[in-house]
């Protein structure tokens, strides 16, 4: 629920605000108590039943107050878009006409707990970290007014409003204040402080749970709270998209995520809406609030955010994408590839670096050649700004203006919020090994929670009694949330394979022999023409289909697979990209998450490996790690294979690498007809599909053009030629070589040819059936023999047809060397040819 409602009357008195806060918090506690009691009773009644994998209590998205007033959202005034180096009170009055915002927070379940609770059940705790707070305001050596307030330059006290903790009730606080000048109401400011308080106390509780052995792992966000609430206040929840990183607890709370949901994730419980217990804590995912699932590798979310922003731009939408990351992530290639692409296309995205000075233990001067991460944006022609991350109003104002720029079509922004991490990187880290206690103490002297609290006191928005009410109610509510989380079920082990795929595929019955009779009136096309025609047909039929890749536009692709498509469908549907495979796949993932159907072309399969992390850690894991909340309907097209004199880096076969990854489907089309059918099935599939096309087959293999709308099922092999004496199992170009050998030897033996077509998931039923019927099996592929696809096929046969065999299953594949060295003599020696296949078949038939 939203704590603060819109109030069109004069600014309320402090006494009234205290009553509002107390009443709302008590109401929240009553709701949580009722929910907890009902849950406990239901668990008692259903004892022994299969536990639920999804929370029935997930908070519905709640529309919050507009982050940008309507008359500001389309502003192109340069004064709105350029950040002043130093804002003076006189300059701030230029924004007097900005309407107030109200009700911007969904405020839930806060808690407080002294940090020394960490010693419960842990007698060795003092060795765990030297920088753990002993209490909420441990760094407050004296009273608030003696600490020093970094907001002092903005405070303009009136005779009726004096700074300090002991002023008592304030009766007149109607004068203009700096937060009003950026569109924040008094209620907003108090809510921001409450969220900071909630984030600090919840973080301390999570850390304590780890130190007392009740939570296996914890990541602290203490010190980042001001940055978080400033960002959250500028976001339109449920409209904008957010791709956070793991140190964003306060941001999640500011966006309306409940403490209970945070604790369910911490404890890896079944109702955990983030991942259902599949991910470590702080790996956020809340689909109904457009908070996109994240992973552990840093900065991998930046290309996803960029892809989502591209989708919004293509749709002419009003949403803006926000993505956060640490200073360590700014060293990753995904950071640079994302900023470059976002700037090229002027995408509606805001990149926010939460610079706390350390990449785990590595200080900024050892990880970055520049002292300010924001300066890197200048090289990409991106509006870049440095902001005090301990000042939530300054952060809000910077992010608010960045949102105006993005929503107005003025492109991306890079905001660097300078902040500090008070505790170790994570619960398994000991920060005493790389920074001094004095350094941490100096940082805590500027604790944003204290300084922002001072701001509220100085402006008559906080009193001792109000703060006490907040702390007490927060403590009670969070303890209730913790009790509910701890009593929730653990994930059911039987669900471990759920959501690996959005659409699992398995055929229990073998395929029937191919009995398709070609239409004599059908046009004859080669393989590449079939691909091109099918791509055009899919773009025509699916408005959400988008082709992306290097040289796919005016050039039409290096193999002409996309020739003419940009002329017909435009640059929003056929997009040329920089040479940046990791970013390219990541952009595709973002488009898919947004709701598009991206077809990403990798120029040569050999070049795909720089995108391995995006394919393995992201595309293939998103459905699983989000417990089915998100999926990635994306096709990655890549030419592969040797025989075109391409040398070591234009000739490799890559299928075995990617077939090993759970969560991605790997397809190898072999004819014009099945290429058309499989490509359509791949686009319609809700999972990522790696679609491999043999480059030598592009113009060598011809056949009848597939009928419009033709589909061939993913996961199904094809019996190309039925036989009884020997089964040859192959795929890609090898299908045609093996078929030619079978036809040539048809007078002496009945040879069956099976084309796998899909490498993962493998059509095991058809493989086993063919082996049983023929009793002898040869597996042929042009990828290296060691740990190749053939090994999996052989293992499948030995497990399912061993007793039916007349001899060992054999493999024909190149030995363990890089395929296709450039010299003709070396290239020829590395390739599997029809002659080599014939020689092995004759040997097997004679044994």
Coordinates of C-alpha atoms in Angstrom, one line a residue, residues 98 159 194 228 232 270 279 286 338 385 438 460 491 499 508 518 521 616 637 669 683 777 794:
X98 CA 7.4 22.1 -11.1
X159 CA 12.4 32.2 12.2
X194 CA 11.5 6.0 5.8
X228 CA 18.5 4.0 -4.1
X232 CA 13.3 5.0 -7.1
X270 CA 9.6 -21.9 -2.4
X279 CA 19.3 -18.0 -7.1
X286 CA 9.5 -8.9 -10.0
X338 CA 25.7 -1.0 -24.5
X385 CA 26.8 13.5 -14.9
X438 CA 39.6 4.4 9.8
X460 CA 10.6 20.6 10.5
X491 CA 11.4 -25.8 -2.7
X499 CA 11.2 -24.0 -16.2
X508 CA 8.5 -40.7 -26.9
X518 CA 7.7 -33.0 -53.7
X521 CA 5.0 -27.3 -59.7
X616 CA 25.0 -19.5 -21.3
X637 CA 21.3 -17.6 -36.7
X669 CA 18.8 -27.4 -40.9
X683 CA 10.7 -18.1 -34.3
X777 CA 25.3 -47.9 -36.6
X794 CA 26.6 -43.4 -29.1

